[in-house]
Short mmCIF file of C-alpha atoms in Angstrom, two decimals:
data_model
loop_
_atom_site.label_atom_id
_atom_site.label_comp_id
_atom_site.label_asym_id
_atom_site.label_seq_id
_atom_site.Cartn_x
_atom_site.Cartn_y
_atom_site.Cartn_z
CA MET A 1 0.00 0.00 0.00
CA VAL A 2 1.24 3.49 -0.89
CA ARG A 3 -0.24 6.95 -0.43
CA ALA A 4 -1.60 8.69 -3.50
CA ALA A 5 -3.82 11.57 -4.64
CA VAL A 6 -6.89 10.01 -6.27
CA LEU A 7 -9.38 11.86 -8.50
CA PRO A 8 -12.63 9.94 -7.78
CA ALA A 9 -14.66 11.74 -10.47
CA VAL A 10 -14.33 14.71 -12.81
CA GLY A 11 -14.80 17.89 -10.82
CA ALA A 12 -14.52 16.12 -7.47
CA PRO A 13 -11.90 17.03 -4.84
CA LEU A 14 -8.74 14.94 -4.78
CA GLU A 15 -8.60 12.30 -2.06
CA ILE A 16 -5.30 11.56 -0.33
CA THR A 17 -5.57 7.89 0.45
CA GLU A 18 -3.78 4.54 0.34
CA ILE A 19 -3.84 2.46 -2.83
CA GLU A 20 -2.67 -1.06 -3.58
CA LEU A 21 0.01 -1.39 -6.25
CA PRO A 22 0.69 -4.79 -7.84
CA ASP A 23 4.14 -6.12 -8.52
CA PRO A 24 5.39 -5.07 -11.95
CA GLY A 25 4.27 -7.39 -14.73
CA PRO A 26 6.10 -8.21 -17.97
CA GLY A 27 7.66 -5.09 -19.43
CA GLN A 28 6.85 -2.99 -16.37
CA VAL A 29 8.87 -1.27 -13.64
CA ARG A 30 7.99 -0.02 -10.18
CA VAL A 31 9.32 3.42 -9.31
CA ARG A 32 9.60 5.16 -5.95
CA LEU A 33 8.92 8.84 -6.61
CA ALA A 34 11.39 11.43 -5.36
CA ALA A 35 9.32 14.37 -6.59
CA ALA A 36 6.43 15.29 -8.88
CA GLY A 37 5.52 18.65 -10.35
CA VAL A 38 1.98 20.03 -10.25
CA CYS A 39 1.21 20.97 -13.86
CA HIS A 40 -1.73 22.90 -15.28
CA SER A 41 -2.58 19.79 -17.29
CA ASP A 42 -3.37 18.02 -14.01
CA LEU A 43 -5.83 20.79 -13.21
CA SER A 44 -7.31 20.43 -16.71
CA LEU A 45 -7.79 16.71 -16.09
CA SER A 46 -9.42 17.26 -12.72
CA ASP A 47 -11.94 19.81 -14.04
CA GLY A 48 -12.76 17.94 -17.25
CA THR A 49 -11.06 20.23 -19.77
CA MET A 50 -9.09 17.13 -20.75
CA ARG A 51 -10.70 13.73 -20.39
CA VAL A 52 -9.23 10.59 -18.83
CA PRO A 53 -10.92 7.53 -17.32
CA VAL A 54 -11.71 7.94 -13.62
CA PRO A 55 -11.15 7.23 -10.82
CA ALA A 56 -7.52 7.97 -11.52
CA VAL A 57 -4.25 8.90 -9.88
CA LEU A 58 -3.11 12.09 -11.59
CA GLY A 59 0.42 13.47 -11.95
CA HIS A 60 2.61 13.12 -15.01
CA GLU A 61 5.77 15.12 -14.25
CA GLY A 62 7.98 13.04 -11.99
CA ALA A 63 11.31 11.41 -11.26
CA GLY A 64 12.36 8.63 -8.93
CA THR A 65 14.24 5.40 -8.37
CA VAL A 66 13.43 1.98 -9.78
CA VAL A 67 12.39 -0.41 -7.01
CA SER A 68 11.77 -3.55 -9.04
CA VAL A 69 11.37 -4.68 -12.65
CA GLY A 70 9.11 -7.19 -14.33
CA GLU A 71 9.89 -10.04 -16.66
CA GLY A 72 11.60 -9.08 -19.90
CA VAL A 73 12.87 -5.69 -18.75
CA THR A 74 16.49 -5.19 -19.77
CA GLY A 75 18.85 -2.26 -19.40
CA LEU A 76 17.11 -1.00 -16.25
CA ALA A 77 17.72 -2.40 -12.79
CA PRO A 78 16.60 -1.61 -9.24
CA GLY A 79 18.43 1.48 -7.96
CA ALA A 80 18.43 3.27 -11.33
CA ASN A 81 17.20 6.86 -11.33
CA VAL A 82 14.63 7.71 -13.99
CA VAL A 83 12.46 10.53 -15.31
CA LEU A 84 8.89 9.51 -16.08
CA ASN A 85 7.80 9.87 -19.71
CA TRP A 86 4.04 10.39 -19.75
CA ALA A 87 3.75 10.27 -23.57
CA PRO A 88 5.76 7.29 -24.84
CA SER A 89 5.65 6.86 -28.61
CA CYS A 90 4.54 3.57 -30.12
CA GLY A 91 7.03 3.77 -32.99
CA SER A 92 4.58 2.36 -35.53
CA CYS A 93 1.75 4.85 -36.13
CA HIS A 94 1.79 7.35 -39.01
CA ALA A 95 3.11 10.21 -36.87
CA CYS A 96 5.91 8.07 -35.49
CA SER A 97 6.83 6.92 -39.00
CA LEU A 98 7.31 10.60 -39.88
CA GLY A 99 9.54 11.14 -36.84
CA GLU A 100 6.85 13.26 -35.15
CA VAL A 101 6.76 11.16 -31.98
CA TRP A 102 5.10 13.94 -29.99
CA LEU A 103 1.96 13.36 -32.10
CA CYS A 104 1.85 9.59 -31.54
CA VAL A 105 -1.79 8.50 -31.66
CA ASN A 106 -1.16 5.74 -29.11
CA ALA A 107 0.84 7.80 -26.61
CA LEU A 108 -1.97 8.02 -24.05
CA SER A 109 -3.52 4.60 -24.56
CA GLY A 110 -2.19 3.44 -21.19
CA SER A 111 -4.46 5.91 -19.38
CA ALA A 112 -7.36 3.53 -19.97
CA ASP A 113 -5.60 0.66 -18.20
CA VAL A 114 -6.28 -0.44 -14.64
CA TYR A 115 -2.96 -0.16 -12.86
CA ALA A 116 -3.85 -0.22 -9.15
CA ARG A 117 -6.76 -0.51 -6.73
CA SER A 118 -8.03 1.55 -3.86
CA ALA A 119 -8.28 0.13 -0.37
CA ASP A 120 -11.90 -0.88 -1.04
CA GLY A 121 -10.99 -2.70 -4.27
CA THR A 122 -12.03 0.01 -6.76
CA ASP A 123 -10.09 -0.08 -10.03
CA LEU A 124 -7.81 2.93 -10.59
CA HIS A 125 -6.44 4.34 -13.83
CA PRO A 126 -2.99 5.95 -14.20
CA GLY A 127 -4.00 9.49 -15.26
CA LEU A 128 -1.60 10.44 -18.04
CA ASN A 129 0.01 6.97 -18.04
CA VAL A 130 2.36 7.40 -15.08
CA ALA A 131 0.32 8.35 -11.95
CA ALA A 132 3.05 10.46 -10.39
CA PHE A 133 0.91 11.84 -7.55
CA ALA A 134 1.84 8.85 -5.41
CA GLU A 135 4.73 7.62 -3.31
CA GLU A 136 5.30 4.82 -5.84
CA THR A 137 3.94 3.87 -9.25
CA VAL A 138 4.06 0.96 -11.71
CA VAL A 139 4.57 1.91 -15.36
CA PRO A 140 5.61 0.32 -18.66
CA VAL A 141 9.34 0.54 -19.17
CA SER A 142 8.62 2.81 -22.16
CA CYS A 143 7.38 5.39 -19.65
CA THR A 144 10.83 5.76 -18.11
CA LEU A 145 13.91 7.64 -19.27
CA PRO A 146 17.32 7.10 -17.64
CA LEU A 147 18.32 10.19 -15.70
CA PRO A 148 21.63 11.52 -17.02
CA ASP A 149 24.48 11.92 -14.54
CA GLY A 150 24.90 15.13 -12.60
CA ILE A 151 21.21 16.07 -12.29
CA PRO A 152 19.63 16.23 -8.80
CA LEU A 153 16.88 13.62 -8.65
CA THR A 154 14.28 15.90 -7.06
CA ASP A 155 14.76 18.73 -9.56
CA ALA A 156 14.80 16.20 -12.41
CA ALA A 157 11.02 15.81 -12.08
CA LEU A 158 10.64 19.14 -13.88
CA LEU A 159 12.34 17.71 -16.95
CA GLY A 160 9.39 15.35 -17.47
CA CYS A 161 6.99 18.03 -18.69
CA ALA A 162 7.57 21.73 -17.95
CA VAL A 163 11.14 21.93 -19.20
CA LEU A 164 10.76 19.63 -22.20
CA THR A 165 7.64 21.54 -23.21
CA GLY A 166 9.00 25.06 -22.72
CA TYR A 167 12.40 24.27 -24.21
CA GLY A 168 10.88 22.42 -27.15
CA ALA A 169 8.38 25.18 -27.88
CA VAL A 170 11.27 27.61 -28.34
CA HIS A 171 13.85 25.36 -30.00
CA HIS A 172 11.71 22.92 -32.00
CA ALA A 173 8.30 24.46 -32.65
CA ALA A 174 9.20 28.16 -32.97
CA GLN A 175 12.85 27.50 -33.93
CA VAL A 176 14.06 30.74 -32.34
CA ARG A 177 17.32 31.96 -33.89
CA PRO A 178 20.10 34.05 -32.30
CA GLY A 179 19.23 37.74 -32.28
CA GLU A 180 15.48 37.26 -32.68
CA THR A 181 12.98 38.88 -30.33
CA VAL A 182 10.62 36.72 -28.28
CA ALA A 183 7.55 37.23 -26.10
CA VAL A 184 6.41 34.53 -23.66
CA PHE A 185 2.83 34.71 -22.40
CA GLY A 186 2.28 33.09 -19.00
CA VAL A 187 5.01 32.86 -16.37
CA GLY A 188 4.26 29.48 -14.83
CA GLY A 189 6.48 26.40 -14.95
CA VAL A 190 6.31 26.07 -18.74
CA GLY A 191 6.62 29.82 -19.34
CA LEU A 192 9.67 30.08 -17.08
CA SER A 193 11.22 27.17 -18.99
CA ALA A 194 10.46 28.93 -22.29
CA LEU A 195 12.12 32.12 -21.03
CA GLN A 196 15.27 30.19 -20.12
CA ALA A 197 15.16 28.45 -23.50
CA ALA A 198 14.88 31.78 -25.33
CA ARG A 199 17.93 33.01 -23.46
CA ILE A 200 19.82 29.82 -24.34
CA ALA A 201 18.79 30.28 -27.98
CA GLY A 202 20.41 33.73 -28.02
CA ALA A 203 17.27 35.86 -28.31
CA SER A 204 18.02 39.58 -28.05
CA THR A 205 14.87 41.01 -26.48
CA ILE A 206 12.81 38.61 -24.33
CA VAL A 207 9.46 39.94 -23.14
CA ALA A 208 7.59 38.12 -20.37
CA VAL A 209 3.84 38.71 -20.08
CA ASP A 210 1.65 37.74 -17.13
CA VAL A 211 -1.40 39.01 -15.28
CA SER A 212 0.56 39.14 -12.03
CA PRO A 213 3.02 41.99 -11.33
CA GLU A 214 4.56 39.81 -8.61
CA LYS A 215 6.07 37.44 -11.18
CA GLU A 216 8.45 40.00 -12.67
CA GLU A 217 11.39 38.96 -10.51
CA LEU A 218 10.88 35.30 -11.43
CA ALA A 219 10.67 36.18 -15.11
CA ARG A 220 13.77 38.34 -15.16
CA ALA A 221 15.76 35.68 -13.29
CA ALA A 222 14.77 33.23 -16.03
CA GLY A 223 16.00 35.53 -18.79
CA ALA A 224 13.31 38.13 -19.50
CA THR A 225 14.73 41.50 -20.49
CA GLU A 226 11.31 43.17 -20.34
CA TYR A 227 8.16 42.54 -18.30
CA VAL A 228 4.60 43.47 -19.28
CA VAL A 229 1.56 43.10 -17.02
CA ALA A 230 -1.21 41.75 -19.23
CA SER A 231 -3.92 44.22 -20.22
CA GLU A 232 -5.91 45.26 -23.28
CA ASN A 233 -2.83 47.23 -24.37
CA THR A 234 -0.37 44.31 -24.22
CA ALA A 235 0.19 44.00 -27.98
CA ARG A 236 0.76 47.74 -28.27
CA GLU A 237 3.25 47.70 -25.39
CA ILE A 238 5.21 44.84 -26.95
CA ARG A 239 5.38 46.61 -30.30
CA ALA A 240 6.66 49.73 -28.49
CA LEU A 241 9.45 47.62 -26.96
CA THR A 242 10.51 46.33 -30.38
CA GLY A 243 10.74 49.45 -32.51
CA ARG A 244 7.00 49.30 -33.28
CA GLN A 245 7.54 46.11 -35.24
CA GLY A 246 6.43 43.41 -32.83
CA VAL A 247 8.44 40.37 -31.79
CA ASP A 248 9.68 37.72 -34.18
CA VAL A 249 8.21 34.94 -32.03
CA ALA A 250 5.42 34.74 -29.44
CA VAL A 251 5.04 31.66 -27.25
CA GLU A 252 1.60 31.35 -25.63
CA CYS A 253 1.59 29.21 -22.46
CA VAL A 254 -1.88 30.03 -21.13
CA GLY A 255 -4.45 28.43 -23.42
CA ARG A 256 -7.02 31.26 -23.49
CA ALA A 257 -8.52 32.70 -26.65
CA VAL A 258 -7.77 36.30 -25.71
CA THR A 259 -4.14 35.45 -24.91
CA ILE A 260 -3.65 33.55 -28.16
CA ARG A 261 -5.09 36.43 -30.13
CA THR A 262 -2.91 38.95 -28.25
CA ALA A 263 0.20 36.82 -28.80
CA TRP A 264 -0.54 36.75 -32.53
CA GLU A 265 -1.07 40.52 -32.61
CA SER A 266 2.22 41.03 -30.74
CA THR A 267 4.34 39.54 -33.52
CA ARG A 268 5.75 41.47 -36.44
CA ARG A 269 4.50 41.09 -39.98
CA GLY A 270 5.66 37.60 -40.92
CA GLY A 271 6.13 36.66 -37.26
CA ARG A 272 5.48 33.30 -35.64
CA THR A 273 3.11 32.42 -32.78
CA THR A 274 3.41 29.04 -31.06
CA VAL A 275 0.50 27.95 -28.85
CA VAL A 276 1.52 25.72 -25.96
CA GLY A 277 -1.33 26.35 -23.52
CA ILE A 278 -4.23 23.87 -23.43
CA GLY A 279 -7.57 25.64 -23.71
CA GLY A 280 -11.15 24.41 -23.53
CA LYS A 281 -13.47 23.88 -26.48
CA ASP A 282 -15.26 27.08 -25.56
CA GLN A 283 -12.14 29.16 -26.25
CA GLN A 284 -12.77 30.31 -29.83
CA VAL A 285 -10.07 32.37 -31.59
CA THR A 286 -11.20 34.35 -34.65
CA PHE A 287 -9.38 36.04 -37.55
CA ASN A 288 -10.64 37.69 -40.68
CA ALA A 289 -9.36 36.67 -44.10
CA LEU A 290 -7.85 40.07 -44.91
CA GLU A 291 -5.68 40.28 -41.81
CA LEU A 292 -4.39 36.75 -42.36
CA PHE A 293 -3.26 37.78 -45.82
CA HIS A 294 -1.90 41.18 -44.82
CA TRP A 295 0.14 40.21 -41.78
CA GLY A 296 1.56 36.98 -43.19
CA ARG A 297 1.97 35.61 -39.67
CA THR A 298 2.19 31.93 -38.74
CA LEU A 299 0.07 30.43 -35.95
CA SER A 300 0.87 26.87 -34.91
CA GLY A 301 0.07 24.45 -32.14
CA CYS A 302 2.70 22.67 -30.10
CA VAL A 303 2.36 19.30 -28.34
CA TYR A 304 4.88 18.43 -25.59
CA GLY A 305 7.24 21.02 -27.08
CA ASN A 306 7.42 18.95 -30.30
CA CYS A 307 10.03 16.97 -28.35
CA ASP A 308 11.42 13.49 -28.61
CA PRO A 309 12.13 12.95 -24.89
CA ALA A 310 14.77 10.27 -25.48
CA ARG A 311 16.67 12.64 -27.78
CA ASP A 312 16.13 15.88 -25.88
CA LEU A 313 16.60 14.82 -22.25
CA PRO A 314 20.40 14.41 -22.62
CA VAL A 315 20.55 17.83 -24.32
CA LEU A 316 18.70 19.44 -21.43
CA ALA A 317 20.96 17.67 -18.96
CA GLY A 318 23.95 19.19 -20.71
CA HIS A 319 22.47 22.66 -20.30
CA VAL A 320 21.83 21.96 -16.60
CA ARG A 321 25.38 20.75 -15.98
CA ALA A 322 26.80 23.78 -17.83
CA GLY A 323 24.74 26.17 -15.70
CA ARG A 324 22.67 27.47 -18.61
CA LEU A 325 19.44 25.90 -17.35
CA ASP A 326 18.42 26.33 -13.70
CA LEU A 327 15.78 23.78 -12.71
CA GLY A 328 15.51 24.87 -9.09
CA SER A 329 14.55 28.42 -10.02
CA LEU A 330 11.32 27.16 -11.58
CA VAL A 331 10.08 25.94 -8.19
CA THR A 332 8.33 28.47 -5.99
CA GLU A 333 6.79 25.99 -3.55
CA ARG A 334 7.72 22.53 -2.25
CA ILE A 335 4.75 20.64 -0.87
CA ALA A 336 3.41 17.26 0.27
CA LEU A 337 0.57 15.37 -1.42
CA GLU A 338 -1.89 17.22 0.80
CA GLY A 339 -0.76 20.51 -0.78
CA ILE A 340 -2.00 19.71 -4.30
CA PRO A 341 -5.46 21.34 -3.95
CA ALA A 342 -3.86 24.57 -2.72
CA ALA A 343 -1.39 24.39 -5.63
CA PHE A 344 -4.37 24.14 -8.02
CA ASP A 345 -5.92 27.20 -6.36
CA ASN A 346 -2.67 29.14 -6.79
CA MET A 347 -2.62 28.23 -10.49
CA LEU A 348 -6.14 29.53 -10.94
CA ALA A 349 -5.15 32.72 -9.11
CA GLY A 350 -2.03 33.15 -11.25
CA LYS A 351 0.36 32.82 -8.32
CA GLY A 352 3.89 31.41 -8.36
CA GLY A 353 5.83 29.19 -10.73
CA ARG A 354 5.97 25.40 -10.29
CA ALA A 355 4.79 23.65 -7.13
CA LEU A 356 6.87 20.51 -6.53
CA ILE A 357 5.67 17.58 -4.45
CA VAL A 358 8.65 16.18 -2.56
CA PHE A 359 8.30 12.66 -1.14
#
């Protein structure tokens, strides 16, 4: 029996309770969590913006130590430190055949599985495959990535989602080039990662945008050269900061129609807007045909930073070891499992960066 945060039904409060984990089966590993990040996607799952089978143990951004392995598992032994990979690619679907593993149609198929049971025998599903809001979890070996040397295990949890997503949005999706100007909308865990990535990419002007004035210090520490408190004048302010042209690249990490539209309006003619934030179906973004022609801007979605975790994790580790990427600075609160509901409330209120559950 291990303690976990269980979502009993969509829209219901999380329950901190004991669950029964089985021994790992063929191709599976059991991992003792060192830490798990509280991501906005977990909030989206709990309120029904994104759908998963319930009851479920949420949490998809985590790192820990292998406790035991099932039959057929090779190359991974008890004692190994790993980062959880919540979106493993199948390697055989059309997207995977094109090398676009972040679009794998089978990546979340494991969320429908029964992976554990509650104390009363109720079947539990593993949220986004990995069920990281628990002291331990059992996952397919494909849901683990070996942690490169020299990375603190607790901080490594952030690599599993926030950092891969923010870094990938800048380097893979938007393909920011040295000297370009960048605006990042939303200074949470992903936004802070995107700011650091823009700095690493050699962006000249880096504008952070958020509704909270209190996040300016966090944003500037991550690499922002300018800070704008979101308002109806945001696009105009950003153009004023960039010689009235607008930025080359806008990265939207909020997932709201008004923010997406503002990010698009903040780019120069021919600029690029990458949407990372996950919005609801009710968030409708509109454009007229003439402005699409006139501005010549590009608007594109971005899934998991368009990353291949197996390829990109060692790259990120290199940046961490070289001091270019600071994982600890993304964390504004370290909590226990019981602190998850308050972390959700802080997200909704626009407070802080990443909350990290430390076991």
